[in-house]
mmCIF file of C-alpha atoms in Angstrom:
data_model
loop_
_atom_site.group_PDB
_atom_site.id
_atom_site.type_symbol
_atom_site.label_atom_id
_atom_site.label_comp_id
_atom_site.label_asym_id
_atom_site.label_seq_id
_atom_site.Cartn_x
_atom_site.Cartn_y
_atom_site.Cartn_z
ATOM 1 C CA MET A 1 136.131 76.169 150.886
ATOM 2 C CA LEU A 2 132.744 77.302 149.321
ATOM 3 C CA GLN A 3 130.297 74.373 148.170
ATOM 4 C CA ILE A 4 129.691 74.289 144.496
ATOM 5 C CA GLY A 5 126.116 73.805 143.534
ATOM 6 C CA VAL A 6 125.061 73.353 139.683
ATOM 7 C CA PRO A 7 121.158 73.848 139.487
ATOM 8 C CA LYS A 8 119.011 72.909 136.531
ATOM 9 C CA GLU A 9 118.380 75.394 134.197
ATOM 10 C CA VAL A 10 114.950 76.853 133.942
ATOM 11 C CA LYS A 11 114.770 79.431 130.922
ATOM 12 C CA ILE A 12 112.570 77.990 128.014
ATOM 13 C CA ALA A 13 114.459 75.461 125.975
ATOM 14 C CA GLU A 14 117.879 75.878 128.012
ATOM 15 C CA ARG A 15 119.502 72.557 127.756
ATOM 16 C CA ARG A 16 122.868 73.311 128.733
ATOM 17 C CA ILE A 17 124.692 72.568 132.051
ATOM 18 C CA SER A 18 127.550 74.689 133.392
ATOM 19 C CA LEU A 19 129.935 71.770 134.362
ATOM 20 C CA VAL A 20 130.250 68.443 132.704
ATOM 21 C CA PRO A 21 130.999 65.437 134.756
ATOM 22 C CA ASN A 22 134.723 65.226 133.923
ATOM 23 C CA ASP A 23 135.494 68.991 135.119
ATOM 24 C CA CYS A 24 133.363 68.107 138.169
ATOM 25 C CA LYS A 25 135.833 65.097 139.038
ATOM 26 C CA ASN A 26 138.494 67.264 138.436
ATOM 27 C CA LEU A 27 137.235 69.875 141.274
ATOM 28 C CA ILE A 28 136.376 67.028 143.596
ATOM 29 C CA GLU A 29 139.903 65.661 143.278
ATOM 30 C CA GLN A 30 141.057 69.263 144.450
ATOM 31 C CA GLY A 31 138.960 68.593 147.499
ATOM 32 C CA PHE A 32 135.894 70.530 146.613
ATOM 33 C CA SER A 33 132.221 69.369 147.330
ATOM 34 C CA VAL A 34 129.877 69.525 144.060
ATOM 35 C CA TYR A 35 126.195 69.183 144.263
ATOM 36 C CA ILE A 36 124.247 68.806 141.147
ATOM 37 C CA GLN A 37 120.234 69.085 140.869
ATOM 38 C CA GLU A 38 118.859 65.863 139.818
ATOM 39 C CA GLY A 39 118.299 65.620 135.805
ATOM 40 C CA ALA A 40 120.498 69.116 135.326
ATOM 41 C CA GLY A 41 122.752 67.604 132.864
ATOM 42 C CA GLU A 42 120.279 64.979 131.039
ATOM 43 C CA GLU A 43 119.286 67.229 128.135
ATOM 44 C CA ALA A 44 123.051 67.892 127.328
ATOM 45 C CA GLY A 45 123.854 64.430 127.295
ATOM 46 C CA TYR A 46 125.086 63.772 130.687
ATOM 47 C CA PRO A 47 122.787 61.673 132.904
ATOM 48 C CA ASP A 48 123.050 61.533 136.714
ATOM 49 C CA GLN A 49 124.937 58.524 136.940
ATOM 50 C CA LEU A 50 127.910 60.038 135.020
ATOM 51 C CA TYR A 51 127.860 62.765 138.071
ATOM 52 C CA LEU A 52 127.387 60.068 140.517
ATOM 53 C CA ASP A 53 130.251 58.292 138.979
ATOM 54 C CA ALA A 54 132.565 61.627 139.127
ATOM 55 C CA GLY A 55 131.906 61.960 142.721
ATOM 56 C CA CYS A 56 129.220 64.628 142.895
ATOM 57 C CA GLU A 57 126.185 64.389 145.431
ATOM 58 C CA ILE A 58 122.796 64.616 143.577
ATOM 59 C CA LYS A 59 120.254 66.970 145.139
ATOM 60 C CA SER A 60 116.744 66.052 144.529
ATOM 61 C CA THR A 61 115.243 69.658 144.198
ATOM 62 C CA ALA A 62 116.604 73.259 143.477
ATOM 63 C CA LYS A 63 115.595 74.009 146.686
ATOM 64 C CA ASP A 64 117.901 71.239 148.403
ATOM 65 C CA LEU A 65 120.717 72.488 146.127
ATOM 66 C CA TYR A 66 120.615 76.081 146.668
ATOM 67 C CA GLU A 67 120.344 75.486 150.580
ATOM 68 C CA SER A 68 123.653 73.254 150.325
ATOM 69 C CA SER A 69 125.809 75.505 148.233
ATOM 70 C CA ASN A 70 127.589 78.678 148.755
ATOM 71 C CA LEU A 71 128.794 78.901 145.100
ATOM 72 C CA ILE A 72 126.089 78.744 142.529
ATOM 73 C CA VAL A 73 127.328 77.801 139.111
ATOM 74 C CA LYS A 74 124.701 78.377 136.343
ATOM 75 C CA VAL A 75 124.677 79.014 132.566
ATOM 76 C CA LYS A 76 122.071 81.652 132.111
ATOM 77 C CA GLU A 77 120.795 84.451 134.339
ATOM 78 C CA PRO A 78 118.487 83.490 137.266
ATOM 79 C CA LEU A 79 114.675 83.766 136.529
ATOM 80 C CA ALA A 80 111.953 84.077 139.371
ATOM 81 C CA GLU A 81 112.204 80.664 140.925
ATOM 82 C CA ASP A 82 115.868 80.785 141.098
ATOM 83 C CA ILE A 83 115.970 84.443 142.486
ATOM 84 C CA ALA A 84 113.461 83.004 145.324
ATOM 85 C CA LEU A 85 116.071 80.506 146.468
ATOM 86 C CA LEU A 86 119.050 82.874 146.198
ATOM 87 C CA ARG A 87 120.646 84.374 149.550
ATOM 88 C CA GLU A 88 122.850 87.127 150.543
ATOM 89 C CA ASP A 89 125.640 84.729 151.262
ATOM 90 C CA HIS A 90 125.681 83.220 147.789
ATOM 91 C CA LEU A 91 128.228 83.750 145.282
ATOM 92 C CA LEU A 92 126.734 83.665 141.879
ATOM 93 C CA PHE A 93 128.541 82.739 138.657
ATOM 94 C CA CYS A 94 126.929 82.817 135.188
ATOM 95 C CA TYR A 95 125.800 84.653 132.306
ATOM 96 C CA LEU A 96 123.893 87.654 133.497
ATOM 97 C CA HIS A 97 123.834 90.391 130.588
ATOM 98 C CA LEU A 98 122.363 92.631 133.033
ATOM 99 C CA ALA A 99 122.216 95.611 130.473
ATOM 100 C CA SER A 100 119.222 93.947 128.949
ATOM 101 C CA GLY A 101 117.662 93.202 132.239
ATOM 102 C CA PRO A 102 117.042 95.936 134.781
ATOM 103 C CA GLU A 103 114.298 93.830 136.750
ATOM 104 C CA LEU A 104 117.080 91.091 137.304
ATOM 105 C CA THR A 105 119.601 93.914 138.305
ATOM 106 C CA GLN A 106 117.308 95.295 140.856
ATOM 107 C CA ALA A 107 116.663 91.706 142.076
ATOM 108 C CA LEU A 108 120.176 90.817 142.505
ATOM 109 C CA LEU A 109 120.894 94.159 144.238
ATOM 110 C CA SER A 110 118.178 93.476 146.642
ATOM 111 C CA LYS A 111 119.329 90.230 147.450
ATOM 112 C CA LYS A 112 122.733 91.953 148.709
ATOM 113 C CA LEU A 113 124.955 89.064 147.020
ATOM 114 C CA THR A 114 127.704 88.913 144.958
ATOM 115 C CA ALA A 115 127.336 87.827 141.274
ATOM 116 C CA VAL A 116 130.291 87.580 138.607
ATOM 117 C CA ALA A 117 129.298 87.311 134.909
ATOM 118 C CA PHE A 118 131.074 85.234 132.667
ATOM 119 C CA GLU A 119 130.780 87.629 130.160
ATOM 120 C CA THR A 120 132.526 90.710 131.851
ATOM 121 C CA VAL A 121 135.514 88.372 133.099
ATOM 122 C CA VAL A 122 138.122 90.195 130.932
ATOM 123 C CA VAL A 123 141.676 88.834 129.968
ATOM 124 C CA ASP A 124 144.184 90.733 128.032
ATOM 125 C CA GLY A 125 141.102 92.693 126.446
ATOM 126 C CA LYS A 126 139.352 89.469 125.667
ATOM 127 C CA THR A 127 136.135 87.634 127.257
ATOM 128 C CA PRO A 128 137.585 83.903 127.136
ATOM 129 C CA LEU A 129 134.253 82.942 129.264
ATOM 130 C CA LEU A 130 131.850 84.452 126.364
ATOM 131 C CA ALA A 131 133.899 83.493 123.288
ATOM 132 C CA PRO A 132 132.838 80.149 123.126
ATOM 133 C CA MET A 133 129.433 80.603 123.233
ATOM 134 C CA SER A 134 129.903 83.703 120.812
ATOM 135 C CA ALA A 135 131.268 81.311 118.442
ATOM 136 C CA ILE A 136 128.862 78.603 118.435
ATOM 137 C CA ALA A 137 126.121 81.669 118.120
ATOM 138 C CA GLY A 138 127.949 82.978 115.043
ATOM 139 C CA ARG A 139 127.578 79.684 113.368
ATOM 140 C CA LEU A 140 124.144 78.864 114.445
ATOM 141 C CA ALA A 141 123.185 82.596 113.029
ATOM 142 C CA THR A 142 124.193 81.496 109.774
ATOM 143 C CA GLN A 143 122.620 78.056 109.883
ATOM 144 C CA ILE A 144 119.414 79.756 110.887
ATOM 145 C CA GLY A 145 119.517 82.071 108.150
ATOM 146 C CA THR A 146 119.989 79.505 105.657
ATOM 147 C CA TRP A 147 116.843 77.457 106.989
ATOM 148 C CA TYR A 148 114.601 80.337 106.961
ATOM 149 C CA LEU A 149 115.627 81.421 103.493
ATOM 150 C CA HIS A 150 113.692 78.690 102.303
ATOM 151 C CA ALA A 151 110.521 79.312 100.660
ATOM 152 C CA SER A 152 108.613 76.697 102.472
ATOM 153 C CA HIS A 153 109.767 79.035 105.688
ATOM 154 C CA GLY A 154 108.616 82.125 104.234
ATOM 155 C CA GLY A 155 112.149 83.332 102.875
ATOM 156 C CA ARG A 156 112.814 84.558 99.521
ATOM 157 C CA GLY A 157 114.076 81.244 98.056
ATOM 158 C CA THR A 158 117.743 81.828 97.911
ATOM 159 C CA LEU A 159 120.219 79.018 97.985
ATOM 160 C CA MET A 160 122.949 80.185 100.141
ATOM 161 C CA GLY A 161 125.936 78.791 97.814
ATOM 162 C CA GLY A 162 124.106 79.338 94.363
ATOM 163 C CA ILE A 163 124.802 76.430 92.079
ATOM 164 C CA HIS A 164 126.749 75.961 88.780
ATOM 165 C CA GLY A 165 127.936 79.533 88.567
ATOM 166 C CA LEU A 166 124.364 81.035 89.080
ATOM 167 C CA SER A 167 123.855 83.703 91.558
ATOM 168 C CA LYS A 168 125.008 83.166 95.368
ATOM 169 C CA GLY A 169 123.303 84.154 98.344
ATOM 170 C CA ASN A 170 124.053 87.530 99.772
ATOM 171 C CA VAL A 171 125.241 87.995 103.311
ATOM 172 C CA THR A 172 126.172 90.660 105.615
ATOM 173 C CA VAL A 173 127.674 90.584 109.080
ATOM 174 C CA VAL A 174 127.725 93.545 111.190
ATOM 175 C CA GLY A 175 130.794 93.140 114.005
ATOM 176 C CA ALA A 176 133.867 91.257 113.270
ATOM 177 C CA GLY A 177 134.211 90.070 116.697
ATOM 178 C CA ILE A 178 134.204 86.198 117.581
ATOM 179 C CA ALA A 179 130.518 85.685 116.703
ATOM 180 C CA GLY A 180 130.392 87.792 113.689
ATOM 181 C CA THR A 181 133.672 85.863 112.396
ATOM 182 C CA GLU A 182 132.145 82.529 112.700
ATOM 183 C CA ALA A 183 129.036 83.582 111.194
ATOM 184 C CA ALA A 184 131.091 84.825 108.376
ATOM 185 C CA ARG A 185 133.317 81.840 107.900
ATOM 186 C CA LEU A 186 130.535 79.349 107.663
ATOM 187 C CA ALA A 187 128.547 81.379 105.098
ATOM 188 C CA TYR A 188 131.843 82.069 103.181
ATOM 189 C CA GLY A 189 132.672 78.251 103.370
ATOM 190 C CA MET A 190 129.076 77.554 101.902
ATOM 191 C CA GLY A 191 129.846 79.546 98.882
ATOM 192 C CA ALA A 192 127.805 82.697 100.008
ATOM 193 C CA GLN A 193 129.181 86.246 98.820
ATOM 194 C CA VAL A 194 130.016 87.806 102.357
ATOM 195 C CA THR A 195 130.661 91.237 103.226
ATOM 196 C CA VAL A 196 131.630 92.041 106.944
ATOM 197 C CA LEU A 197 131.341 95.479 108.235
ATOM 198 C CA ASP A 198 133.082 96.753 111.437
ATOM 199 C CA ILE A 199 134.933 99.836 112.710
ATOM 200 C CA ASN A 200 138.088 98.129 113.393
ATOM 201 C CA ASP A 201 140.189 98.031 109.956
ATOM 202 C CA LYS A 202 142.909 95.947 111.301
ATOM 203 C CA ARG A 203 140.268 93.171 112.034
ATOM 204 C CA LEU A 204 138.786 93.577 108.667
ATOM 205 C CA ALA A 205 142.295 92.994 107.149
ATOM 206 C CA GLU A 206 143.031 89.924 109.037
ATOM 207 C CA LEU A 207 139.871 88.431 108.069
ATOM 208 C CA LYS A 208 140.417 89.504 104.212
ATOM 209 C CA ALA A 209 143.807 87.549 104.545
ATOM 210 C CA GLU A 210 141.970 84.608 105.713
ATOM 211 C CA MET A 211 138.866 84.835 103.369
ATOM 212 C CA PRO A 212 140.404 86.642 100.161
ATOM 213 C CA ASN A 213 137.091 86.788 98.145
ATOM 214 C CA LEU A 214 135.363 88.311 101.335
ATOM 215 C CA ILE A 215 134.178 91.817 100.992
ATOM 216 C CA THR A 216 135.235 94.214 103.905
ATOM 217 C CA GLN A 217 134.088 97.579 104.749
ATOM 218 C CA THR A 218 133.863 100.380 107.439
ATOM 219 C CA SER A 219 130.553 100.076 109.349
ATOM 220 C CA ASN A 220 128.338 103.096 109.078
ATOM 221 C CA TYR A 221 124.789 104.001 108.276
ATOM 222 C CA ASP A 222 125.630 104.339 104.465
ATOM 223 C CA THR A 223 127.450 101.209 104.002
ATOM 224 C CA ILE A 224 124.950 99.227 106.062
ATOM 225 C CA MET A 225 122.216 100.721 103.903
ATOM 226 C CA ASP A 226 124.077 99.542 100.665
ATOM 227 C CA CYS A 227 124.247 96.220 101.963
ATOM 228 C CA ALA A 228 120.761 95.927 103.199
ATOM 229 C CA GLN A 229 119.090 96.556 99.875
ATOM 230 C CA GLU A 230 121.136 93.606 98.358
ATOM 231 C CA SER A 231 121.332 91.058 101.361
ATOM 232 C CA ASP A 232 119.472 87.800 101.811
ATOM 233 C CA LEU A 233 120.659 87.671 105.400
ATOM 234 C CA ILE A 234 122.237 90.149 107.836
ATOM 235 C CA VAL A 235 123.929 88.950 111.110
ATOM 236 C CA GLY A 236 124.109 91.621 113.770
ATOM 237 C CA ALA A 237 126.735 90.928 116.194
ATOM 238 C CA VAL A 238 127.987 93.947 117.832
ATOM 239 C CA TYR A 239 129.261 93.404 121.343
ATOM 240 C CA VAL A 240 130.526 96.047 124.160
ATOM 241 C CA VAL A 241 131.905 94.064 127.345
ATOM 242 C CA GLY A 242 128.810 94.379 129.601
ATOM 243 C CA ARG A 243 127.068 97.322 128.184
ATOM 244 C CA LYS A 244 124.143 97.593 126.197
ATOM 245 C CA ALA A 245 124.740 96.874 122.454
ATOM 246 C CA PRO A 246 124.665 100.034 120.346
ATOM 247 C CA VAL A 247 121.681 100.073 117.620
ATOM 248 C CA VAL A 248 123.699 100.003 114.401
ATOM 249 C CA ILE A 249 121.075 98.407 112.140
ATOM 250 C CA THR A 250 117.825 100.974 111.902
ATOM 251 C CA GLU A 251 114.645 100.272 111.086
ATOM 252 C CA GLU A 252 115.124 102.092 107.637
ATOM 253 C CA HIS A 253 117.852 99.541 107.164
ATOM 254 C CA ILE A 254 115.402 96.842 107.639
ATOM 255 C CA LYS A 255 112.736 98.519 105.194
ATOM 256 C CA ALA A 256 115.471 98.512 102.506
ATOM 257 C CA MET A 257 115.956 94.755 102.616
ATOM 258 C CA PRO A 258 114.298 92.288 99.945
ATOM 259 C CA LYS A 259 110.977 90.777 100.812
ATOM 260 C CA GLY A 260 111.763 87.369 102.146
ATOM 261 C CA SER A 261 115.260 88.283 103.527
ATOM 262 C CA VAL A 262 116.250 87.198 107.324
ATOM 263 C CA VAL A 263 117.937 88.971 109.947
ATOM 264 C CA VAL A 264 119.624 87.392 112.952
ATOM 265 C CA ASP A 265 120.484 89.405 115.874
ATOM 266 C CA ILE A 266 123.175 87.721 118.194
ATOM 267 C CA SER A 267 123.336 90.768 120.209
ATOM 268 C CA ILE A 268 119.983 90.082 121.861
ATOM 269 C CA ASP A 269 121.603 89.334 125.122
ATOM 270 C CA GLN A 270 122.605 92.833 125.571
ATOM 271 C CA ALA A 271 119.346 94.469 124.362
ATOM 272 C CA GLY A 272 120.246 93.813 120.497
ATOM 273 C CA CYS A 273 122.083 95.963 117.801
ATOM 274 C CA ILE A 274 118.978 95.558 115.382
ATOM 275 C CA ALA A 275 116.212 98.458 116.145
ATOM 276 C CA THR A 276 113.457 95.926 115.226
ATOM 277 C CA SER A 277 114.739 93.059 117.328
ATOM 278 C CA LYS A 278 112.761 91.526 120.133
ATOM 279 C CA PRO A 279 113.750 88.613 122.270
ATOM 280 C CA CYS A 280 112.652 85.157 120.862
ATOM 281 C CA THR A 281 112.718 81.521 122.194
ATOM 282 C CA HIS A 282 113.721 78.297 120.535
ATOM 283 C CA ASP A 283 110.197 77.262 120.726
ATOM 284 C CA ALA A 284 109.188 80.990 118.927
ATOM 285 C CA PRO A 285 112.049 81.644 116.981
ATOM 286 C CA THR A 286 111.235 84.154 114.416
ATOM 287 C CA TYR A 287 108.758 86.656 113.758
ATOM 288 C CA VAL A 288 108.182 88.799 110.586
ATOM 289 C CA MET A 289 108.520 92.556 110.494
ATOM 290 C CA HIS A 290 108.513 95.085 107.006
ATOM 291 C CA ASP A 291 108.421 91.557 105.450
ATOM 292 C CA VAL A 292 111.677 90.599 106.891
ATOM 293 C CA ILE A 293 112.270 87.573 108.895
ATOM 294 C CA HIS A 294 113.670 88.456 112.509
ATOM 295 C CA SER A 295 115.247 86.022 114.799
ATOM 296 C CA ALA A 296 116.817 86.986 118.002
ATOM 297 C CA ILE A 297 116.967 83.938 120.526
ATOM 298 C CA THR A 298 118.452 84.868 123.514
ATOM 299 C CA ASN A 299 120.017 81.834 124.308
ATOM 300 C CA LEU A 300 121.132 80.502 120.998
ATOM 301 C CA PRO A 301 123.784 78.434 121.813
ATOM 302 C CA ALA A 302 121.422 76.050 123.862
ATOM 303 C CA ALA A 303 120.488 74.657 120.426
ATOM 304 C CA ALA A 304 123.801 72.638 120.721
ATOM 305 C CA PRO A 305 123.725 71.680 124.230
ATOM 306 C CA ARG A 306 126.199 68.929 124.433
ATOM 307 C CA THR A 307 129.035 71.080 122.278
ATOM 308 C CA ALA A 308 128.006 73.937 124.184
ATOM 309 C CA SER A 309 128.096 72.494 127.551
ATOM 310 C CA GLU A 310 131.491 70.799 126.849
ATOM 311 C CA VAL A 311 133.231 74.067 125.634
ATOM 312 C CA LEU A 312 131.500 76.186 128.319
ATOM 313 C CA SER A 313 132.682 73.992 131.309
ATOM 314 C CA ALA A 314 136.137 73.815 129.892
ATOM 315 C CA ALA A 315 136.320 77.639 129.923
ATOM 316 C CA ILE A 316 134.706 78.355 133.327
ATOM 317 C CA TYR A 317 136.333 75.398 135.201
ATOM 318 C CA PRO A 318 139.673 77.136 136.205
ATOM 319 C CA TYR A 319 137.742 80.070 137.607
ATOM 320 C CA VAL A 320 135.188 78.045 139.443
ATOM 321 C CA ALA A 321 138.137 76.578 141.214
ATOM 322 C CA GLN A 322 139.535 79.863 142.113
ATOM 323 C CA LEU A 323 136.320 81.069 143.288
ATOM 324 C CA ALA A 324 135.533 77.890 145.456
ATOM 325 C CA ARG A 325 138.637 78.564 147.273
ATOM 326 C CA ASN A 326 138.138 82.259 147.478
ATOM 327 C CA SER A 327 141.253 82.989 145.513
ATOM 328 C CA TRP A 328 140.204 86.230 143.578
ATOM 329 C CA SER A 329 142.245 87.101 140.626
ATOM 330 C CA VAL A 330 142.047 90.741 138.876
ATOM 331 C CA GLU A 331 140.223 89.355 136.035
ATOM 332 C CA LEU A 332 137.372 87.853 138.491
ATOM 333 C CA THR A 333 137.198 91.039 140.733
ATOM 334 C CA GLY A 334 136.652 93.173 137.431
ATOM 335 C CA GLY A 335 133.931 90.551 136.358
ATOM 336 C CA ILE A 336 131.859 91.208 139.494
ATOM 337 C CA ASN A 337 128.424 92.910 138.283
ATOM 338 C CA VAL A 338 126.901 93.256 141.885
ATOM 339 C CA GLU A 339 128.032 93.331 145.382
ATOM 340 C CA LYS A 340 126.245 93.620 148.566
ATOM 341 C CA GLY A 341 123.327 95.489 147.266
ATOM 342 C CA HIS A 342 126.072 97.917 144.998
ATOM 343 C CA LEU A 343 126.102 97.855 141.134
ATOM 344 C CA LYS A 344 129.598 97.364 140.031
ATOM 345 C CA ILE A 345 129.555 97.826 136.419
ATOM 346 C CA GLU A 346 128.583 100.172 133.936
ATOM 347 C CA LEU A 347 125.254 99.390 131.715
#
């Protein structure tokens, strides 16, 4: 059996932890050893004592944690200080999003370790380890858009749901996957006029049945342009498993938007689906281009670390158990991104 190590996340403002105490307890009851870096769960609301009570062993430093463990279970991709501690015999399990990180890809290949990415574990055509974070990111995207539409934050001053029959906020969501659906649901529930664009007519029909006043259209350059000219908020939520996101919202679309409108690119982990997007952080969440407020935070769900940690841990827990006992399902094998110096997925 492999020794499970959960390090503290080092990405800016990353407050999530990959495994919560109760799931660690369940792993320990199955005979696994679980090591937690000191303070790793603190910002998600899980102090060290809860992990000690669950039977985990606390390691005081990242170095101690990596040296003690074979299976490294993180939330986000390893940064330089993590990579320095990784070894050839490590099995890494986390979000990687290699399509947007050529330097990370090369670093992991040079380590000759094996890495399985949460976002490329596919079950019946779906991505169960990405889905919970996509749902959170979709809702947060609408919340961010609502906040930055306020005039005090540079927005055009639109109230998302309108009031007493006056004009409503106009929201366009490009991409009807899990993230886009949750963004649309929240905006719709707030009373905004919501349009969802996608190339999957069946999915659009399902959303229309759920939300009768929703406007749905096939996504292409012209329909995006028509929407851009009227939108207070555009949410970009396009995802292709493991690959770089296609740029479907062009700079011309952005230029056509009203001054003070907002765009949020959820696809930024996969390099973004908006031509004018660039990675943002929670500490510097926005920038302005062509008089449009942009936000593209690469670890958006970290804004809700307790909720995000709970749902992520529940999703990955059974797969962690499989990896720890070296029991490889077809889904886990298909989720391998790098193995012994070889790239195993198409970016």
